[in-house]
mmCIF file of C-alpha atoms and ligand atoms in Angstrom:
data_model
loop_
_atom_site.group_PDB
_atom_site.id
_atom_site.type_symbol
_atom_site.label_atom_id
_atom_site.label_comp_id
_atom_site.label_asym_id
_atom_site.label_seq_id
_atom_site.Cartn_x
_atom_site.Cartn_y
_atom_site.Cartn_z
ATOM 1 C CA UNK A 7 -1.643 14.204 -21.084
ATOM 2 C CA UNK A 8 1.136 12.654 -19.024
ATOM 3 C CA UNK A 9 4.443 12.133 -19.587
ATOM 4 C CA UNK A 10 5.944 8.837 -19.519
ATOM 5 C CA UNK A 11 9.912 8.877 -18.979
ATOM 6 C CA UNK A 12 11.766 5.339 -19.073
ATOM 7 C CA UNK A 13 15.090 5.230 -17.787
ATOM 8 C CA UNK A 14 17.208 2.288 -19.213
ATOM 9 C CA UNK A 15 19.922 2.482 -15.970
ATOM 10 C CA UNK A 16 23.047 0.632 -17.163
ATOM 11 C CA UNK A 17 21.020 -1.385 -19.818
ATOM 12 C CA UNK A 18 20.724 -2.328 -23.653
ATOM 13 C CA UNK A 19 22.088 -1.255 -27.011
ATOM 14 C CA UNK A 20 21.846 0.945 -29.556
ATOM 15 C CA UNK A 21 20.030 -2.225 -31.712
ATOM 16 C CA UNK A 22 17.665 -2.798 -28.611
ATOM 17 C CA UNK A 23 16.915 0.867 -28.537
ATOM 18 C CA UNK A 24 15.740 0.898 -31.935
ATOM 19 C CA UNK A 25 13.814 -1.554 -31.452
ATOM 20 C CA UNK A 26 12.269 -0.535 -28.715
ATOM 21 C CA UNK A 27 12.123 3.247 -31.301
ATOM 22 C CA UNK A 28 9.964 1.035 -33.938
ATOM 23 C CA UNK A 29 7.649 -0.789 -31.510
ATOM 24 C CA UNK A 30 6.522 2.606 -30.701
ATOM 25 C CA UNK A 31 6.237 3.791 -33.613
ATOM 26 C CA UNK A 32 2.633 2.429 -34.354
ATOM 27 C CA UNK A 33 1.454 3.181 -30.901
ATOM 28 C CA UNK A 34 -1.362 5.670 -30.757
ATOM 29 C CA UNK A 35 -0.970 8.281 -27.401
ATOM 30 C CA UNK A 36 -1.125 12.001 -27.078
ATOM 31 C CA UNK A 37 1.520 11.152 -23.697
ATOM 32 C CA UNK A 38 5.047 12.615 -24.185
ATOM 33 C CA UNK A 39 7.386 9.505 -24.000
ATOM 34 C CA UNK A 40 10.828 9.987 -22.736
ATOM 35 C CA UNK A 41 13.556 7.563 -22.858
ATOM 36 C CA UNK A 42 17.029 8.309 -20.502
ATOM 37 C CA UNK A 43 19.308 6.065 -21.901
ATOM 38 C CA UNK A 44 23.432 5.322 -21.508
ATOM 39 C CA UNK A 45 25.445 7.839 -23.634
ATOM 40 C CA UNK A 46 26.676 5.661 -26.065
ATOM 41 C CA UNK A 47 23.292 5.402 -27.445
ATOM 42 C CA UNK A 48 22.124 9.083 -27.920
ATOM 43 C CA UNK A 49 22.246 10.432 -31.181
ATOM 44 C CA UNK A 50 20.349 7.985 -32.834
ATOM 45 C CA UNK A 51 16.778 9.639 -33.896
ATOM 46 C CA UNK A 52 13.926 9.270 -31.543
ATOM 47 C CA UNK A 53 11.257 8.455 -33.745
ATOM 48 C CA UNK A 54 8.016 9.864 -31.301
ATOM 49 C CA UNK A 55 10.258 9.620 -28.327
ATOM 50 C CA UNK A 56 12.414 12.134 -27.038
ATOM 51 C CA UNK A 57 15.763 10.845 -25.493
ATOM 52 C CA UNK A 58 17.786 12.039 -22.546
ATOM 53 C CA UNK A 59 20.970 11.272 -20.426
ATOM 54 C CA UNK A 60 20.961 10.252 -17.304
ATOM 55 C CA UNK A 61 23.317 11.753 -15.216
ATOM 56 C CA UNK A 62 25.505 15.654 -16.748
ATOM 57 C CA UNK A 63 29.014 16.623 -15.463
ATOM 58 C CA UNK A 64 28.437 19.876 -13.668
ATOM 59 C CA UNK A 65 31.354 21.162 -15.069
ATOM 60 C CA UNK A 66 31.200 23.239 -18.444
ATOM 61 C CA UNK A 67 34.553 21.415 -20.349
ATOM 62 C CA UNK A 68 38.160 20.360 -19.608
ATOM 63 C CA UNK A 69 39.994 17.971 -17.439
ATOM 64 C CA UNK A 70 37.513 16.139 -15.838
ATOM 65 C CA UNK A 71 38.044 12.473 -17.669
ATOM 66 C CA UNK A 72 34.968 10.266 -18.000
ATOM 67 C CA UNK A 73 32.682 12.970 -17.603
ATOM 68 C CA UNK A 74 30.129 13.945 -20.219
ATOM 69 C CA UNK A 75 28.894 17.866 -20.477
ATOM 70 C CA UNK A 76 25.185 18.791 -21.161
ATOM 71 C CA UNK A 77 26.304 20.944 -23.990
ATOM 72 C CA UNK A 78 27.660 17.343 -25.002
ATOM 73 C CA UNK A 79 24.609 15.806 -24.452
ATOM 74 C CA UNK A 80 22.602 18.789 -25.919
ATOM 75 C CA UNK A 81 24.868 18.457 -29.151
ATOM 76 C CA UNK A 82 23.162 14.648 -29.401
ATOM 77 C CA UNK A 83 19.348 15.769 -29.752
ATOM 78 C CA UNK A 84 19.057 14.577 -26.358
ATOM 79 C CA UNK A 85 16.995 16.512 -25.022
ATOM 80 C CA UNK A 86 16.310 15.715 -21.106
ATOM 81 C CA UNK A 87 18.517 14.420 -18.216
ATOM 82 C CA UNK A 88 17.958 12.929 -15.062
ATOM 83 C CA UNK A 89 19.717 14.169 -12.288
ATOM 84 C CA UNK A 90 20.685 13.146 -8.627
ATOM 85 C CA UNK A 91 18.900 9.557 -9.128
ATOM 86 C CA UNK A 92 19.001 7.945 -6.100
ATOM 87 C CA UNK A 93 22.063 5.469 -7.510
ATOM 88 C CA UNK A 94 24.022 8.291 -8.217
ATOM 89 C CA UNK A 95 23.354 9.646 -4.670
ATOM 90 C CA UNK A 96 23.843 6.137 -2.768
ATOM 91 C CA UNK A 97 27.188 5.017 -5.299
ATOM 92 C CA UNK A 98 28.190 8.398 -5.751
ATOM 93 C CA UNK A 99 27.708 10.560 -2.957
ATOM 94 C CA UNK A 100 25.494 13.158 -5.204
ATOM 95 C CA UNK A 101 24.294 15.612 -2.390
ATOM 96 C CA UNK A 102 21.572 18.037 -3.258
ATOM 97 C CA UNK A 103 24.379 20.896 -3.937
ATOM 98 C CA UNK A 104 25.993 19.235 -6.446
ATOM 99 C CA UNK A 105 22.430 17.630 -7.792
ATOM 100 C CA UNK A 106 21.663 21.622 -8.199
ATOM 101 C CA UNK A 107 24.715 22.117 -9.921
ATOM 102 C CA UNK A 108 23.767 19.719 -12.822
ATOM 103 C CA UNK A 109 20.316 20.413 -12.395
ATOM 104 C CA UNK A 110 21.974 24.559 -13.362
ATOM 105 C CA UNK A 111 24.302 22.852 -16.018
ATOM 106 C CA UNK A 112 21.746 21.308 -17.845
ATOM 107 C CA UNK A 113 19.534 24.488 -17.980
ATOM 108 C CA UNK A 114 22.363 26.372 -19.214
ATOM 109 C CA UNK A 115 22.535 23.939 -22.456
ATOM 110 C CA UNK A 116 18.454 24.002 -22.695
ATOM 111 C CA UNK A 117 18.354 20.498 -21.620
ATOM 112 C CA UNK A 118 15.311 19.958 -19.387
ATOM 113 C CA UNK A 119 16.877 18.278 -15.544
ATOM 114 C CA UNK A 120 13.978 15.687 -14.123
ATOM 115 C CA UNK A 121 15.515 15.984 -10.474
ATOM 116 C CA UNK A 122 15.058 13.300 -8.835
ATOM 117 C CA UNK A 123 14.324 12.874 -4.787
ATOM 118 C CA UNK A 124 13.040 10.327 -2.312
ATOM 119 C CA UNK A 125 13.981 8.707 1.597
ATOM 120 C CA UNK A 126 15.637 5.539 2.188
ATOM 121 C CA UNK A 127 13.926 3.117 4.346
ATOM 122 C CA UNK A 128 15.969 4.471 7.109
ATOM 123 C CA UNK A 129 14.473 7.802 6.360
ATOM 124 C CA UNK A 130 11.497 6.590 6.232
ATOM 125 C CA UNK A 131 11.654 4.433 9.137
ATOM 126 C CA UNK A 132 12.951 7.818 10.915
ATOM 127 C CA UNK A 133 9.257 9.542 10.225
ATOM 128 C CA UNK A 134 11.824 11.455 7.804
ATOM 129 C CA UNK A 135 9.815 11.245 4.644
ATOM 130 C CA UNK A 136 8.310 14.570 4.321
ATOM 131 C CA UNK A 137 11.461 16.464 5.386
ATOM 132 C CA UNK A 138 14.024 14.493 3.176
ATOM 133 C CA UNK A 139 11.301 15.403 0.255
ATOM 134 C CA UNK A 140 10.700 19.105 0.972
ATOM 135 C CA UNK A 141 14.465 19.479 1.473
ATOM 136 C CA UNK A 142 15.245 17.633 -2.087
ATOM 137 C CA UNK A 143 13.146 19.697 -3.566
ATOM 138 C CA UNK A 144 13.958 23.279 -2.285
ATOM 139 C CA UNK A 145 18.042 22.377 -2.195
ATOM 140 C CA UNK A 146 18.333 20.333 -5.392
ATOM 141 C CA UNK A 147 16.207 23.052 -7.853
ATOM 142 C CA UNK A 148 18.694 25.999 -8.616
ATOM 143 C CA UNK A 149 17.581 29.306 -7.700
ATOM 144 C CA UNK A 150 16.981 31.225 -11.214
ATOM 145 C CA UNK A 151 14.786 28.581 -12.830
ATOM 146 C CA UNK A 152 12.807 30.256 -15.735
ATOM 147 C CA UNK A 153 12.162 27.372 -17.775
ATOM 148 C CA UNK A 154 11.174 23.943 -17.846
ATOM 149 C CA UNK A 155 12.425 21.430 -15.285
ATOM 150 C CA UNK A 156 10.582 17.879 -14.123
ATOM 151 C CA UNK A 157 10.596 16.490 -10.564
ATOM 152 C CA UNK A 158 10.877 12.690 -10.225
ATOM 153 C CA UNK A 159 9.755 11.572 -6.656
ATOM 154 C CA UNK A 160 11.440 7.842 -6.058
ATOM 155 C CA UNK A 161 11.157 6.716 -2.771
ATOM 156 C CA UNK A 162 14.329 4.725 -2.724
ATOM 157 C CA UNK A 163 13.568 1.708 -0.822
ATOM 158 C CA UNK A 164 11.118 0.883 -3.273
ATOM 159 C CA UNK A 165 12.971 1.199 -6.379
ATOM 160 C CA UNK A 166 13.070 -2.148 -8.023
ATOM 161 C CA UNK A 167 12.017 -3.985 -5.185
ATOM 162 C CA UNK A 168 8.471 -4.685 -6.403
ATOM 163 C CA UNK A 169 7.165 -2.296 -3.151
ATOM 164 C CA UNK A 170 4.916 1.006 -4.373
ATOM 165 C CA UNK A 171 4.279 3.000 -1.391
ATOM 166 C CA UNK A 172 0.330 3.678 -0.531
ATOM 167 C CA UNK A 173 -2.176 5.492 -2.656
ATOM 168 C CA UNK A 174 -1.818 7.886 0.170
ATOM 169 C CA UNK A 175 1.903 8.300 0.440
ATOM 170 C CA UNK A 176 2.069 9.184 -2.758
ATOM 171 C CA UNK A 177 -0.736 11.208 -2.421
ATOM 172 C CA UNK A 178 0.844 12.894 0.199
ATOM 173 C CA UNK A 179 4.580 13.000 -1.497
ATOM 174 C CA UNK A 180 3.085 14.624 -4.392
ATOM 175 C CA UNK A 181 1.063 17.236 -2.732
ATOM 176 C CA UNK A 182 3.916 18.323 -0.553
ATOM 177 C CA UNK A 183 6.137 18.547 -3.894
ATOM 178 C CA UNK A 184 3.507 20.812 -5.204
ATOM 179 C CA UNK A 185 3.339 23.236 -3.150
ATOM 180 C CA UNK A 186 6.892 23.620 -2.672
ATOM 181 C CA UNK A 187 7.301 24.136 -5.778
ATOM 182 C CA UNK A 188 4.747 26.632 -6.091
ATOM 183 C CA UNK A 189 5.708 28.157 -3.159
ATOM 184 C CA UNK A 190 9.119 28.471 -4.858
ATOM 185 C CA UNK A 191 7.534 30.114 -7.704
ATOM 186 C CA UNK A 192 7.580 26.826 -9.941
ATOM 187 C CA UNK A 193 3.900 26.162 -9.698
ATOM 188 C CA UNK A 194 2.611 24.103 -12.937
ATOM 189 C CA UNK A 195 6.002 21.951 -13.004
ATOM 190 C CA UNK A 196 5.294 18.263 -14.149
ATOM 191 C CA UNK A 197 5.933 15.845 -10.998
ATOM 192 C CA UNK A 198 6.360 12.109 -12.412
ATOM 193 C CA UNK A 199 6.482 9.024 -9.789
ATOM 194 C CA UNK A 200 8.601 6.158 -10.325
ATOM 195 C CA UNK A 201 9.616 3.019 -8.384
ATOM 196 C CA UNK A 202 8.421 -0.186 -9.650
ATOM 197 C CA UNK A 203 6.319 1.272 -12.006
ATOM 198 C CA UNK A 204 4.365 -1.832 -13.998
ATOM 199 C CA UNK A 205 1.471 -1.940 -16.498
ATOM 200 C CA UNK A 206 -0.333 -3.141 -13.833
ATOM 201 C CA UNK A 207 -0.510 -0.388 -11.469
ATOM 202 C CA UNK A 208 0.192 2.575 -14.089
ATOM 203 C CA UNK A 209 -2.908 3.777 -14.234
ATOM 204 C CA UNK A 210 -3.619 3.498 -10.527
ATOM 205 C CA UNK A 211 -0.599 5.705 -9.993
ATOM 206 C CA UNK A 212 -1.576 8.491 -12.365
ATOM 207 C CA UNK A 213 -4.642 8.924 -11.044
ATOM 208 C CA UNK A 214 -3.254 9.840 -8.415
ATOM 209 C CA UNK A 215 -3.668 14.067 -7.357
ATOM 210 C CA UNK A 216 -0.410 15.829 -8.717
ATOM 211 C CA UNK A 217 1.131 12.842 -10.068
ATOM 212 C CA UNK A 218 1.376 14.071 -14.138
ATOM 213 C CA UNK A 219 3.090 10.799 -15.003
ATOM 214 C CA UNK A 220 5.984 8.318 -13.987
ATOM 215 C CA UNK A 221 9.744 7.578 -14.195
ATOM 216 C CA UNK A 222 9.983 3.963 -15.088
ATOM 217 C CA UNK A 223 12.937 1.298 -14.863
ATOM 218 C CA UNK A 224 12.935 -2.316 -15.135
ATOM 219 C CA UNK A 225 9.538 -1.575 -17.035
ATOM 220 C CA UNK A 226 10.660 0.755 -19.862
ATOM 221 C CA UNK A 227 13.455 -2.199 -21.150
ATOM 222 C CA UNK A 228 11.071 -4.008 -23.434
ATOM 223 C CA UNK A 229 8.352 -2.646 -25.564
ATOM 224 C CA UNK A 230 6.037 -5.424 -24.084
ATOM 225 C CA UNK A 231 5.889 -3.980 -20.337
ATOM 226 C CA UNK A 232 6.660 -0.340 -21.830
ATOM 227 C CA UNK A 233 4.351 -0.206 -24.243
ATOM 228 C CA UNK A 234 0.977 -0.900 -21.562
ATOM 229 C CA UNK A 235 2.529 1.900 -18.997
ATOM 230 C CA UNK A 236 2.481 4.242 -22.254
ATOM 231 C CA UNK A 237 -1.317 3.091 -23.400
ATOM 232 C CA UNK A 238 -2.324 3.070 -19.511
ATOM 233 C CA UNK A 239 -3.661 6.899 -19.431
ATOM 234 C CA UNK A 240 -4.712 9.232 -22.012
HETATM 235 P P1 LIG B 10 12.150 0.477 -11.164
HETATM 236 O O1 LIG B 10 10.964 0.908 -12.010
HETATM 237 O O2 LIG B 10 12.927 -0.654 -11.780
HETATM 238 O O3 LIG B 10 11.749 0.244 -9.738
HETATM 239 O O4 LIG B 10 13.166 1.712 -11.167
HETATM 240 C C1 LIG B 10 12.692 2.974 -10.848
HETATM 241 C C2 LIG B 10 13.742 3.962 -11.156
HETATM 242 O O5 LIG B 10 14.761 4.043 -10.495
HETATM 243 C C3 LIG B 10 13.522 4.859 -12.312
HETATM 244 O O6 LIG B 10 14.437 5.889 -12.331
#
């Protein structure tokens, strides 16, 4: 069983998001689907997919205009959230501390965080990969984790660019974020892979050692390219 997360970025409606609810309706997996979709479309029911935010004030209530709380999100039915995507690092300076902080926030509410890390190219063109991953992971989880959290490795420079990294650098990604996190204590925690994530190559991907399933963009919009990614694996 993997799980298949969608995140909708800064797309669709609450119509398109029930229709994207019926399409799935009929479709027969044992995967967990996920959708992380703009606020202004949570509360609606699910059907067999479970929805989720994608980015949590890490502050609990108050003055802080704009910002939405995960006990506000919790208080939808949502029940995931992304945090420290790599658009809300690049456009809005999310370090790993604060990524942490949200990551905490959303625990506190029983939402589950899928923290999200990955290089740039520059990283990566710096031989950086494996350090910018290892630190993501150990700086971005908070400390007292006793319940579920995902990890979403996106290498940036690939995100919907068309460009998947090598069998083997995922491979490699995946295995590192592994045993970090058991080293940290957080063996067993799902690690999905996204970044121009396609029907296509789905499979391919979760084949993959450690890979238990895949963030998706561009892909999750429309139940025709969703709908193969979800049907891909058993
Ligand atoms: P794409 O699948 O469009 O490359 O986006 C990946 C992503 O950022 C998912 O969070």
């Amino acid at each position: 069983m993997k799980i298949i997360a969608g995140n909708w970025k800064m797309n669709g409606t609450r119509t398109t998001l029930s229709e994207m609810v019926s399409a799935l309706q009929s479709v027969e997996s044992e995967n967990t689907v996920v959708l992380c979709v703009p606020y202004t479309m949570l509360g609606i029911d699910g059907g067999r997919i479970s929805l989720g935010a994608q980015d949590v004030s890490r502050h609990t209530h108050g003055a802080f205009t704009g910002e939405v709380s995960a006990s506000m999100i919790a208080d939808t039915g949502a029940k995931y959230v992304i945090v420290g995507h790599s658009e809300r690092r690049q456009y809005h300076n999310e370090t790993n501390s604060i990524v942490r902080e949200k990551a905490a926030a959303a625990l506190a509410n029983g939402l589950i965080p899928i923290i999200c890390v990955g290089e740039t190219m520059d990283e990566k063109q710096a031989g950086k990969t494996m350090a910018v991953i290892e630190s993501g992971v150990r700086e971005s989880v908070p400390n007292d984790v006793n319940t579920d959290i995902i990890i979403a490795y996106e290498p940036r420079w690939a995100i919907g660019a068309g460009l998947t990294p090598t069998e083997a650098e995922i491979a490699e990604a995946h295995t590192l974020i592994a045993k970090t996190l058991a080293e940290m204590g957080l063996g067993g925690t799902p690690v999905l892979y996204g970044a121009s994530v396609k029907g296509s190559n789905a499979a391919e991907i979760m084949s993959i050692p450690n890979v238990d399933g895949v963030l998706v963009g561009g892909a999750s919009l429309k139940p025709d390219d969703f709908i193969p990614i979800i049907t891909s694996v058993k």
